[in-house]
């Protein structure tokens, strides 16, 4: 039975459906991770089946790879493809400069690698992800397993000198075990409340021994497609400096991706 979507899930689905129209025949496409990106994979698979679109997708996680293959998409690796035409992904937060916080799903390292190797990054989001200042959601950092607690303590001490309102660093856990990324690393979530200088913070975090990468995406995102529960979509495009609003019909697709 098809369940009616909540306003948030409607916003995610319409943003994803709108964003896949930018994918053209012959493109290499980075496939993001998370509940919003899962809608994108679904709709991209529909385009492949209905239009005979010939594309190759580079998933940013094992979860996305499984979804993509299930949707009938041809998948490859970043090493094989080398460079991508576009990456479509979700976000945990974004500000007016289209600086992002990503990594809530634990795939920030692969997501940043894929997005940085793309001509264009399109972010799909619901209205809750748009913020005046980053930091309401935790900022994830990926760290190596060796010296995990030492790295956590070093990061926490470093945060005391940053332009943030909080500096608690918490190892992400699954039950009683540290969360493990696809690269075999762990995630430390930084509860900062407000980030005053994202660029300075990103540079400082990546100087800490043991930190592989941080979840601040700076000068990477080119477009945000923001969905609303009433069917409105706002498109912010940094490439041409435009902001436009469109209205789309909301469907009744079942929410198959709520747990991602």
Backbone as JSON, one array per atom type, in Angstrom:
{
  "sequence": "XXXXXXXXXXXXXXXXXXXXXXXXXXXXXXXXXXXXXXXXXXXXXXXXXXXXXXXXXXXXXXXXXXXXXXXXXXXXXXXXXXXXXXXXXXXXXXXXXXXXXXXXXXXXXXXXXXXXXXXXXXXXXXXXXXXXXXXXXXXXXXXXXXXXXXXXXXXXXXXXXXXXXXXXXXXXXXXXXXXXXXXXXXXXXXXXXXXXXXXXXXXXXXXXXXXXXXXXXXXXXXXXXXXXXXXXXXXXXXXXXXXXXXXXXXXXXXXXXXXX",
  "N": [[0.85, -1.19, 0.0], [0.5, 2.26, -0.76], [1.8, 4.85, 1.09], [0.82, 8.03, 2.38], [2.9, 10.85, 2.07], [4.76, 12.65, 4.54], [4.98, 16.26, 5.13], [7.76, 16.94, 5.2], [8.99, 14.72, 3.95], [7.74, 14.89, 1.5], [8.86, 17.29, 0.62], [11.55, 16.53, 0.37], [11.35, 14.56, -1.63], [10.32, 15.93, -3.9], [12.3, 17.81, -4.35], [14.42, 16.14, -5.02], [13.4, 14.93, -7.35], [13.19, 17.12, -9.04], [15.9, 17.85, -9.25], [17.16, 15.77, -10.68], [16.64, 16.31, -13.3], [18.71, 17.71, -14.33], [20.6, 15.94, -15.11], [22.14, 14.57, -17.91], [22.17, 12.62, -20.96], [24.87, 10.35, -21.22], [26.37, 11.3, -19.13], [28.56, 11.26, -16.24], [27.8, 10.62, -12.92], [27.84, 11.66, -9.6], [26.63, 10.01, -6.77], [24.89, 10.76, -3.97], [24.61, 10.15, -0.36], [22.12, 9.13, 1.97], [18.76, 9.95, 3.21], [17.46, 11.85, 1.56], [19.01, 11.76, -0.75], [18.48, 9.17, -1.49], [15.92, 9.31, -2.6], [16.63, 10.69, -4.89], [18.19, 8.76, -6.25], [16.2, 6.9, -6.79], [14.5, 8.36, -8.6], [16.3, 8.9, -10.62], [16.83, 6.34, -11.51], [14.31, 5.82, -12.6], [14.31, 7.57, -14.79], [16.33, 6.43, -16.33], [15.16, 3.97, -17.01], [12.79, 4.78, -18.35], [13.58, 6.65, -20.3], [15.79, 5.63, -21.49], [18.25, 6.55, -20.72], [21.74, 6.89, -20.81], [23.95, 6.61, -18.46], [26.55, 6.77, -15.95], [26.94, 5.98, -12.57], [28.58, 7.09, -9.62], [28.7, 5.9, -6.56], [28.58, 7.16, -3.17], [28.7, 5.63, -0.95], [28.4, 2.3, 0.46], [25.76, 1.72, 0.98], [24.37, 3.45, -0.77], [25.33, 2.45, -3.2], [24.11, -0.08, -3.26], [21.4, 0.68, -3.38], [21.42, 2.05, -5.84], [22.11, 0.05, -7.7], [19.9, -1.57, -7.35], [18.0, 0.11, -8.4], [18.52, -0.04, -11.04], [20.69, 1.34, -12.07], [23.81, 1.88, -13.67], [26.84, 1.39, -12.09], [30.01, 2.64, -10.96], [33.46, 3.24, -9.99], [35.23, 5.96, -8.41], [37.92, 6.03, -9.12], [37.87, 4.65, -11.55], [36.19, 6.24, -13.16], [37.24, 8.78, -12.82], [36.67, 11.63, -13.26], [33.76, 13.64, -12.75], [30.63, 14.7, -14.14], [28.51, 15.81, -12.7], [27.51, 15.95, -9.27], [24.96, 14.86, -7.15], [23.55, 15.42, -4.09], [22.52, 15.24, -0.63], [22.23, 17.32, 2.35], [23.15, 18.28, 5.7], [23.0, 20.77, 6.81], [22.9, 24.11, 5.42], [24.21, 27.33, 4.5], [23.84, 30.84, 3.56], [25.93, 31.22, 1.79], [26.12, 28.83, 0.58], [27.71, 27.04, 1.92], [28.24, 23.94, 3.42], [27.22, 21.6, 6.0], [27.96, 18.28, 6.25], [27.68, 14.71, 6.63], [26.14, 13.42, 8.46], [25.16, 10.93, 7.86], [27.43, 9.46, 7.93], [29.18, 9.3, 5.75], [30.96, 11.25, 4.94], [33.64, 11.51, 4.0], [33.88, 10.05, 1.54], [31.83, 11.4, 0.23], [32.83, 14.03, 0.06], [35.13, 13.66, -1.47], [34.03, 12.74, -3.92], [32.28, 14.86, -4.62], [34.13, 16.94, -4.89], [35.47, 16.15, -7.1], [33.92, 16.8, -9.25], [32.34, 18.56, -11.93], [30.19, 20.04, -11.14], [28.22, 20.53, -8.23], [25.14, 19.64, -7.0], [22.89, 20.27, -4.5], [20.29, 18.76, -2.7], [17.49, 19.42, -0.69], [15.34, 19.75, 2.23], [13.28, 22.34, 3.76], [14.15, 22.62, 6.38], [16.86, 22.49, 6.42], [18.07, 24.84, 5.73], [19.89, 27.48, 7.07], [20.76, 30.37, 9.06], [23.21, 30.54, 10.32], [25.78, 28.17, 10.46], [25.98, 25.16, 12.44], [24.0, 24.32, 14.21], [23.35, 21.65, 13.92], [25.35, 18.75, 14.72], [28.82, 18.83, 13.8], [30.4, 16.54, 11.86], [33.52, 14.75, 12.0], [35.87, 12.69, 10.36], [37.93, 10.19, 11.65], [40.96, 8.33, 12.26], [41.14, 4.96, 13.6], [43.26, 4.43, 15.44], [44.42, 5.78, 18.43], [42.03, 7.05, 19.07], [40.61, 8.29, 21.28], [42.54, 10.06, 22.13], [42.78, 11.73, 19.91], [40.19, 12.79, 19.94], [40.26, 14.27, 22.36], [42.27, 16.12, 21.74], [41.12, 17.53, 19.62], [38.93, 18.63, 20.98], [40.22, 20.35, 22.78], [41.4, 22.12, 20.98], [39.14, 23.33, 19.9], [38.37, 25.11, 21.82], [39.6, 27.47, 21.29], [38.4, 28.41, 19.01], [36.0, 30.18, 16.9], [33.33, 29.47, 18.04], [30.33, 28.37, 19.77], [30.15, 26.19, 21.4], [32.05, 23.29, 22.46], [32.08, 20.5, 22.55], [33.15, 17.25, 21.91], [32.13, 14.27, 20.59], [32.34, 10.82, 20.37], [30.89, 8.98, 17.8], [28.53, 6.45, 18.3], [27.38, 3.09, 17.82], [25.16, 1.32, 19.4], [27.13, -0.08, 21.79], [29.5, 0.32, 20.52], [32.01, 2.04, 18.65], [30.97, 3.84, 15.77], [31.63, 2.71, 12.46], [33.1, 3.75, 9.49], [32.85, 3.43, 5.85], [35.47, 3.34, 5.11], [36.69, 2.2, 7.23], [37.16, 3.84, 9.36], [36.44, 6.07, 12.19], [33.81, 8.24, 13.48], [33.71, 11.45, 14.86], [31.52, 13.56, 16.43], [31.04, 16.98, 16.51], [29.76, 19.19, 18.73], [28.82, 22.24, 18.35], [27.1, 24.39, 18.28], [27.12, 27.05, 17.13], [28.88, 28.17, 14.3], [31.27, 30.42, 13.69], [33.32, 31.01, 11.84], [33.61, 29.15, 9.32], [35.59, 28.43, 7.38], [38.11, 28.87, 8.6], [37.86, 27.08, 10.74], [37.64, 24.61, 9.41], [40.17, 24.37, 8.2], [41.78, 24.29, 10.51], [40.88, 21.95, 11.8], [41.69, 19.93, 10.03], [44.37, 19.93, 10.44], [44.87, 18.55, 12.72], [46.48, 15.75, 14.0], [45.45, 12.51, 13.12], [42.91, 13.19, 12.3], [41.05, 12.65, 9.46], [39.28, 13.88, 7.61], [36.96, 16.64, 7.5], [33.48, 17.6, 7.97], [32.72, 20.01, 6.77], [31.76, 21.57, 3.87], [33.13, 23.6, 1.72], [33.03, 26.08, -0.75], [32.27, 24.2, -2.64], [29.67, 23.37, -3.28], [27.39, 24.19, -5.86], [24.73, 24.61, -6.48], [21.58, 24.74, -4.84], [18.7, 22.89, -4.42], [15.78, 23.43, -3.02], [13.19, 21.94, -1.37], [9.71, 22.28, -0.53], [6.98, 21.41, 1.63], [4.53, 22.01, 0.48], [4.79, 21.76, -2.19], [6.28, 23.7, -3.43], [9.37, 24.75, -4.9], [12.54, 26.06, -4.34], [15.26, 27.33, -6.07], [18.59, 27.9, -5.78], [21.27, 29.2, -7.43], [24.61, 29.43, -7.59], [26.29, 29.71, -9.73], [25.22, 31.36, -11.75], [24.17, 33.26, -10.14], [21.45, 33.29, -9.48], [18.11, 33.13, -8.09], [15.29, 31.25, -7.99], [11.79, 30.35, -8.0], [9.67, 27.57, -8.23], [6.64, 25.75, -8.88], [5.54, 22.51, -8.23], [3.75, 19.45, -8.93], [2.75, 17.45, -6.26], [3.38, 14.09, -5.6], [2.26, 10.8, -4.55], [4.16, 9.01, -3.64], [5.43, 6.2, -1.89], [7.1, 6.37, 1.27], [9.97, 5.13, 1.16], [12.47, 5.37, 2.17], [12.97, 6.25, 4.73], [14.57, 5.35, 6.8], [17.19, 5.82, 6.17]],
  "CA": [[0.0, 0.0, 0.0], [1.26, 3.5, -0.83], [1.51, 5.72, 2.23], [0.93, 9.45, 2.1], [4.15, 11.39, 2.59], [4.74, 13.82, 5.42], [5.49, 17.45, 4.43], [9.21, 16.88, 5.05], [9.31, 13.72, 2.93], [7.31, 15.46, 0.22], [9.87, 18.27, 0.24], [12.74, 15.79, -0.08], [11.1, 13.84, -2.88], [10.17, 16.85, -5.04], [13.62, 18.39, -4.61], [15.2, 15.12, -5.73], [12.86, 14.74, -8.69], [13.56, 18.3, -9.83], [17.35, 17.9, -9.47], [17.65, 14.79, -11.65], [16.47, 16.8, -14.66], [19.98, 18.27, -14.79], [21.43, 14.84, -15.6], [21.96, 14.37, -19.34], [22.68, 11.37, -21.52], [26.31, 10.26, -21.33], [27.04, 11.9, -17.98], [29.0, 10.55, -15.05], [27.04, 11.29, -11.87], [28.09, 11.29, -8.22], [25.39, 9.69, -6.08], [25.05, 11.04, -2.55], [24.16, 9.2, 0.64], [21.14, 9.65, 2.92], [17.36, 9.78, 2.86], [17.1, 12.7, 0.41], [19.71, 11.22, -1.92], [17.81, 7.93, -1.89], [14.87, 9.71, -3.54], [17.31, 11.03, -6.15], [18.54, 7.5, -6.91], [14.93, 6.35, -7.29], [14.04, 9.08, -9.77], [17.29, 8.72, -11.67], [16.54, 5.02, -12.06], [13.12, 5.93, -13.44], [14.7, 8.21, -16.05], [17.09, 5.44, -17.1], [14.23, 2.98, -17.56], [11.79, 5.37, -19.22], [14.16, 7.44, -21.38], [16.98, 4.98, -22.03], [19.4, 7.4, -20.39], [23.0, 6.17, -20.65], [24.78, 7.32, -17.49], [27.25, 5.94, -14.98], [26.89, 6.59, -11.25], [29.63, 6.8, -8.64], [28.08, 6.0, -5.24], [29.43, 7.65, -2.09], [28.67, 4.68, 0.17], [27.9, 0.98, 0.1], [24.3, 1.8, 0.99], [23.93, 4.06, -2.02], [25.64, 1.51, -4.28], [23.07, -1.11, -3.28], [20.18, 1.33, -3.88], [21.6, 2.37, -7.25], [22.01, -1.18, -8.46], [18.5, -1.99, -7.28], [17.21, 1.0, -9.26], [18.89, -0.27, -12.42], [21.75, 2.24, -12.51], [25.17, 1.34, -13.85], [27.71, 2.04, -11.1], [31.45, 2.49, -11.12], [34.23, 3.84, -8.9], [35.85, 7.24, -8.75], [39.17, 5.76, -9.83], [37.58, 4.26, -12.93], [35.59, 7.35, -13.88], [38.24, 9.85, -12.67], [36.06, 12.96, -13.11], [32.31, 13.56, -12.88], [29.93, 15.88, -14.67], [27.7, 16.4, -11.64], [27.18, 15.17, -8.09], [23.71, 15.27, -6.5], [23.65, 14.9, -2.72], [21.8, 15.99, 0.38], [23.05, 18.06, 3.3], [22.59, 18.4, 7.04], [22.74, 22.21, 6.93], [23.62, 24.98, 4.49], [24.0, 28.75, 4.77], [23.61, 31.69, 2.39], [27.06, 31.05, 0.88], [26.06, 27.42, 0.18], [28.62, 26.21, 2.7], [27.45, 22.83, 3.93], [27.65, 20.58, 6.95], [27.56, 16.96, 5.81], [28.29, 13.6, 7.36], [25.23, 12.79, 9.4], [25.05, 9.53, 7.49], [28.72, 8.8, 8.11], [29.88, 9.09, 4.48], [31.48, 12.55, 4.54], [34.91, 11.42, 3.27], [33.57, 9.69, 0.16], [31.01, 12.47, -0.34], [33.66, 15.19, -0.28], [35.98, 13.27, -2.59], [33.23, 12.67, -5.14], [31.81, 16.21, -4.96], [35.27, 17.76, -5.29], [35.91, 15.67, -8.41], [32.78, 17.01, -10.14], [32.19, 19.9, -12.5], [29.09, 20.75, -10.49], [27.54, 19.84, -7.15], [23.77, 20.07, -6.74], [22.41, 19.79, -3.2], [18.84, 18.67, -2.56], [17.23, 19.58, 0.75], [14.07, 20.3, 2.68], [13.45, 23.69, 4.29], [14.79, 22.61, 7.7], [18.32, 22.47, 6.27], [18.54, 26.2, 5.47], [20.15, 28.15, 8.34], [21.51, 31.63, 8.99], [24.58, 30.24, 10.76], [26.01, 26.74, 10.62], [26.37, 24.67, 13.76], [22.91, 23.78, 15.01], [23.56, 20.2, 13.9], [26.76, 18.43, 14.98], [29.75, 18.77, 12.68], [31.17, 15.29, 11.94], [34.85, 14.6, 11.45], [36.27, 11.29, 10.25], [39.23, 10.03, 12.3], [41.46, 6.95, 12.22], [40.88, 4.27, 14.87], [44.39, 4.51, 16.36], [44.44, 6.99, 19.24], [40.73, 7.7, 18.92], [40.29, 9.18, 22.4], [43.54, 11.14, 22.13], [42.35, 12.65, 18.85], [39.0, 13.48, 20.43], [40.66, 15.25, 23.36], [43.03, 17.17, 21.05], [40.14, 18.35, 18.9], [38.14, 19.38, 21.96], [41.06, 21.43, 23.28], [41.56, 23.08, 19.9], [37.88, 24.05, 19.7], [38.25, 26.16, 22.83], [40.11, 28.71, 20.72], [37.72, 28.71, 17.76], [34.82, 31.04, 16.95], [32.16, 28.59, 18.19], [29.67, 28.56, 21.06], [30.33, 24.98, 22.18], [33.23, 22.55, 22.0], [32.0, 19.11, 22.97], [33.46, 16.29, 20.86], [31.54, 13.0, 21.02], [32.54, 9.7, 19.45], [29.61, 8.41, 17.38], [28.44, 5.06, 18.72], [26.28, 2.21, 17.46], [25.06, 0.55, 20.64], [28.3, 0.17, 22.64], [30.68, 0.24, 19.67], [32.17, 3.2, 17.77], [30.53, 3.73, 14.37], [32.72, 2.47, 11.52], [32.8, 4.22, 8.13], [33.21, 2.5, 4.77], [36.94, 3.28, 5.06], [37.18, 1.59, 8.46], [37.47, 4.88, 10.34], [35.37, 6.42, 13.12], [33.27, 9.59, 13.38], [33.54, 12.26, 16.06], [30.56, 14.63, 16.2], [31.38, 18.18, 17.25], [28.56, 19.95, 19.09], [29.4, 23.59, 18.36], [25.98, 25.33, 18.41], [27.23, 28.09, 16.09], [30.22, 28.24, 13.72], [31.46, 31.79, 13.22], [34.26, 31.08, 10.7], [33.75, 27.78, 8.83], [36.83, 28.19, 6.65], [39.18, 28.76, 9.59], [37.65, 25.86, 11.5], [37.95, 23.46, 8.54], [41.63, 24.28, 8.07], [42.35, 23.89, 11.8], [40.55, 20.55, 12.08], [42.47, 19.02, 9.19], [45.75, 19.94, 10.91], [44.98, 17.7, 13.91], [46.86, 14.38, 13.66], [44.38, 11.54, 13.33], [41.71, 13.63, 11.57], [41.15, 12.38, 8.02], [38.55, 14.93, 6.9], [35.85, 17.23, 8.25], [32.22, 17.67, 7.24], [32.43, 21.33, 6.2], [31.96, 21.62, 2.43], [33.32, 25.02, 1.44], [33.3, 26.34, -2.16], [32.05, 22.95, -3.39], [28.28, 23.34, -3.75], [27.06, 25.2, -6.86], [23.28, 24.84, -6.56], [20.71, 24.08, -3.86], [17.29, 22.73, -4.76], [15.12, 23.37, -1.72], [11.8, 21.57, -1.49], [8.76, 22.6, 0.53], [5.91, 20.43, 1.73], [3.36, 22.39, -0.32], [5.09, 21.59, -3.61], [7.16, 24.75, -3.94], [10.81, 24.49, -4.95], [13.41, 27.22, -4.52], [16.54, 26.94, -6.65], [19.65, 28.89, -5.65], [22.37, 28.82, -8.32], [25.74, 30.34, -7.44], [26.97, 29.87, -11.01], [24.72, 32.58, -12.42], [23.68, 34.19, -9.13], [19.99, 33.4, -9.56], [17.21, 32.47, -7.15], [13.97, 31.17, -8.6], [10.83, 29.48, -7.33], [8.75, 26.87, -9.13], [5.63, 24.93, -8.22], [5.4, 21.2, -8.86], [2.7, 18.61, -8.38], [3.25, 16.48, -5.3], [2.84, 12.75, -5.81], [1.96, 10.03, -3.34], [5.12, 7.92, -3.54], [5.65, 5.71, -0.54], [8.36, 6.76, 1.87], [10.75, 3.89, 1.27], [13.84, 5.66, 2.55], [12.96, 7.0, 5.99], [15.57, 4.86, 7.74], [18.54, 6.02, 5.66]],
  "C": [[0.89, 1.24, 0.0], [0.84, 4.43, 0.29], [1.67, 7.18, 1.82], [2.18, 10.0, 2.78], [3.88, 12.53, 3.56], [5.22, 15.04, 4.64], [7.0, 17.42, 4.21], [9.6, 15.89, 3.96], [8.85, 14.17, 1.55], [8.34, 16.45, -0.29], [11.12, 17.59, -0.3], [12.51, 15.18, -1.46], [10.99, 14.79, -4.07], [11.49, 17.54, -5.37], [14.47, 17.41, -5.41], [14.72, 14.96, -7.17], [13.21, 15.91, -9.59], [15.05, 18.27, -10.2], [17.81, 16.93, -10.55], [17.43, 15.24, -13.09], [17.76, 17.39, -15.22], [20.95, 17.2, -15.28], [21.11, 14.6, -17.07], [22.59, 13.07, -19.79], [24.21, 11.44, -21.65], [27.08, 10.8, -20.13], [27.53, 10.86, -16.98], [28.47, 11.33, -13.84], [27.45, 10.77, -10.5], [26.77, 11.12, -7.48], [25.58, 9.81, -4.58], [24.45, 9.96, -1.67], [23.15, 9.88, 1.56], [19.73, 9.55, 2.38], [16.95, 10.62, 1.66], [17.76, 12.19, -0.87], [19.07, 9.92, -2.39], [16.65, 8.22, -2.83], [15.49, 10.04, -4.9], [17.67, 9.77, -6.93], [17.29, 6.87, -7.53], [14.51, 7.03, -8.59], [15.03, 8.99, -10.93], [17.11, 7.35, -12.33], [15.33, 5.04, -12.97], [13.47, 6.55, -14.79], [15.47, 7.24, -16.94], [16.14, 4.44, -17.76], [13.3, 3.59, -18.6], [12.37, 6.08, -20.44], [15.35, 6.77, -22.03], [18.25, 5.77, -21.79], [20.64, 6.54, -20.16], [23.92, 6.97, -19.74], [25.53, 6.3, -16.64], [27.25, 6.68, -13.65], [28.06, 6.16, -10.39], [29.03, 6.99, -7.25], [29.08, 6.47, -4.19], [29.4, 6.74, -0.86], [28.18, 3.33, -0.34], [26.38, 0.97, 0.07], [23.76, 2.36, -0.31], [24.21, 3.14, -3.21], [24.56, 0.45, -4.4], [21.76, -0.53, -3.81], [20.26, 1.58, -5.38], [21.48, 1.12, -8.12], [20.58, -1.71, -8.47], [17.6, -1.15, -8.17], [17.57, 0.86, -10.73], [19.96, 0.65, -12.96], [23.06, 1.49, -12.68], [26.1, 2.1, -12.93], [29.17, 1.72, -11.39], [32.14, 3.12, -9.92], [34.82, 5.16, -9.36], [37.16, 7.04, -9.5], [38.94, 5.39, -11.29], [37.06, 5.43, -13.75], [36.51, 8.57, -13.92], [37.63, 11.24, -12.46], [34.58, 12.86, -13.46], [31.73, 14.84, -13.44], [29.15, 16.58, -13.56], [27.6, 15.42, -10.48], [25.89, 15.74, -7.51], [23.68, 14.61, -5.13], [22.78, 15.75, -1.8], [22.75, 16.76, 1.28], [22.37, 18.06, 4.66], [22.22, 19.85, 7.35], [23.42, 22.91, 5.76], [23.27, 26.42, 4.81], [23.87, 29.52, 3.46], [24.74, 31.59, 1.36], [27.1, 29.66, 0.27], [27.24, 26.62, 0.74], [27.77, 25.18, 3.44], [28.07, 22.22, 5.18], [27.08, 19.26, 6.46], [28.24, 15.9, 6.67], [27.4, 12.96, 8.38], [25.02, 11.32, 9.13], [26.35, 8.77, 7.56], [29.55, 8.61, 6.86], [30.61, 10.35, 4.01], [32.76, 12.48, 3.71], [34.66, 11.09, 1.8], [32.76, 10.8, -0.51], [31.86, 13.66, -0.76], [34.59, 14.87, -1.44], [35.21, 13.3, -3.91], [32.77, 14.06, -5.57], [32.94, 17.08, -5.47], [35.8, 17.36, -6.67], [34.8, 15.82, -9.45], [32.8, 18.43, -10.7], [31.18, 20.72, -11.73], [28.54, 19.89, -9.36], [26.18, 20.47, -6.93], [23.32, 19.44, -5.43], [20.89, 19.83, -3.19], [18.51, 18.65, -1.07], [15.77, 19.95, 1.0], [14.35, 21.59, 3.43], [14.14, 23.73, 5.65], [16.31, 22.71, 7.61], [18.92, 23.86, 6.02], [18.67, 26.96, 6.78], [20.9, 29.46, 8.11], [22.97, 31.42, 9.35], [24.7, 28.74, 10.96], [26.3, 26.39, 12.08], [25.25, 24.14, 14.63], [22.95, 22.26, 15.05], [25.03, 19.93, 14.2], [27.57, 18.4, 13.69], [30.56, 17.48, 12.79], [32.59, 15.46, 11.4], [35.18, 13.11, 11.41], [37.7, 11.17, 10.77], [39.65, 8.57, 12.21], [41.23, 6.29, 13.57], [42.01, 4.42, 15.89], [44.37, 5.84, 17.11], [43.14, 7.75, 19.21], [40.44, 8.7, 20.03], [41.29, 10.32, 22.51], [43.19, 12.19, 21.08], [41.14, 13.46, 19.31], [39.38, 14.58, 21.42], [41.43, 16.41, 22.74], [42.1, 18.11, 20.31], [39.35, 19.22, 19.87], [38.94, 20.56, 22.52], [41.25, 22.52, 22.23], [40.31, 23.93, 19.71], [37.72, 25.21, 20.69], [38.74, 27.5, 22.32], [39.45, 29.13, 19.43], [36.5, 29.62, 18.0], [33.56, 30.16, 16.93], [31.57, 28.82, 19.57], [29.78, 27.33, 21.97], [31.53, 24.22, 21.67], [33.25, 21.12, 22.55], [32.22, 18.19, 21.76], [33.04, 14.9, 21.33], [31.78, 11.94, 19.96], [31.17, 9.12, 19.1], [29.6, 6.91, 17.66], [27.25, 4.37, 18.06], [26.19, 1.19, 18.58], [26.28, 0.88, 21.5], [29.6, 0.2, 21.86], [30.8, 1.5, 18.82], [31.7, 2.9, 16.35], [31.75, 3.58, 13.47], [32.28, 2.91, 10.12], [33.19, 3.17, 7.11], [34.72, 2.37, 4.61], [37.53, 2.68, 6.32], [37.57, 2.59, 9.53], [36.29, 5.11, 11.28], [34.93, 7.86, 12.88], [33.22, 10.22, 14.77], [32.6, 13.41, 15.69], [30.87, 15.81, 17.12], [30.12, 19.01, 17.48], [28.99, 21.4, 19.36], [28.36, 24.7, 18.52], [25.99, 26.43, 17.34], [28.68, 28.17, 15.63], [30.39, 29.63, 13.12], [32.31, 31.9, 11.98], [34.49, 29.67, 10.19], [35.08, 27.49, 8.15], [38.02, 28.0, 7.6], [39.08, 27.44, 10.36], [38.03, 24.64, 10.67], [39.45, 23.27, 8.41], [42.27, 23.78, 9.37], [42.08, 22.42, 12.1], [41.43, 19.6, 11.29], [43.95, 19.05, 9.52], [45.95, 19.05, 12.13], [45.37, 16.3, 13.48], [45.75, 13.4, 14.03], [43.09, 11.91, 12.64], [41.95, 13.4, 10.08], [40.5, 13.5, 7.22], [37.42, 15.43, 7.78], [34.63, 17.39, 7.36], [31.82, 19.04, 6.76], [32.76, 21.31, 4.71], [31.95, 23.08, 2.03], [33.72, 25.21, -0.02], [33.18, 25.07, -3.0], [30.66, 22.93, -4.01], [28.01, 24.5, -4.71], [25.58, 25.56, -6.88], [22.6, 24.11, -5.41], [19.3, 24.07, -4.41], [16.56, 22.45, -3.46], [13.64, 23.08, -1.9], [10.98, 21.99, -0.3], [7.61, 21.6, 0.49], [4.69, 20.74, 0.9], [3.61, 22.31, -1.82], [5.94, 22.69, -4.22], [8.62, 24.29, -3.91], [11.53, 25.81, -5.16], [14.76, 26.72, -5.02], [17.52, 28.1, -6.54], [20.85, 28.41, -6.45], [23.49, 29.84, -8.2], [26.43, 30.62, -8.77], [26.53, 31.14, -11.72], [24.09, 33.57, -11.45], [22.17, 34.34, -9.09], [19.31, 32.67, -8.41], [15.84, 32.45, -7.79], [13.1, 30.19, -7.83], [9.91, 28.87, -8.37], [7.76, 26.08, -8.29], [5.51, 23.62, -8.97], [4.26, 20.46, -8.21], [3.33, 17.6, -7.42], [2.56, 15.16, -5.54], [2.57, 12.07, -4.49], [2.89, 8.82, -3.25], [5.27, 7.49, -2.09], [7.01, 6.13, -0.03], [9.18, 5.51, 2.15], [12.09, 4.11, 1.93], [13.96, 6.34, 3.9], [14.08, 6.57, 6.93], [16.99, 5.12, 7.29], [19.13, 7.32, 6.18]]
}
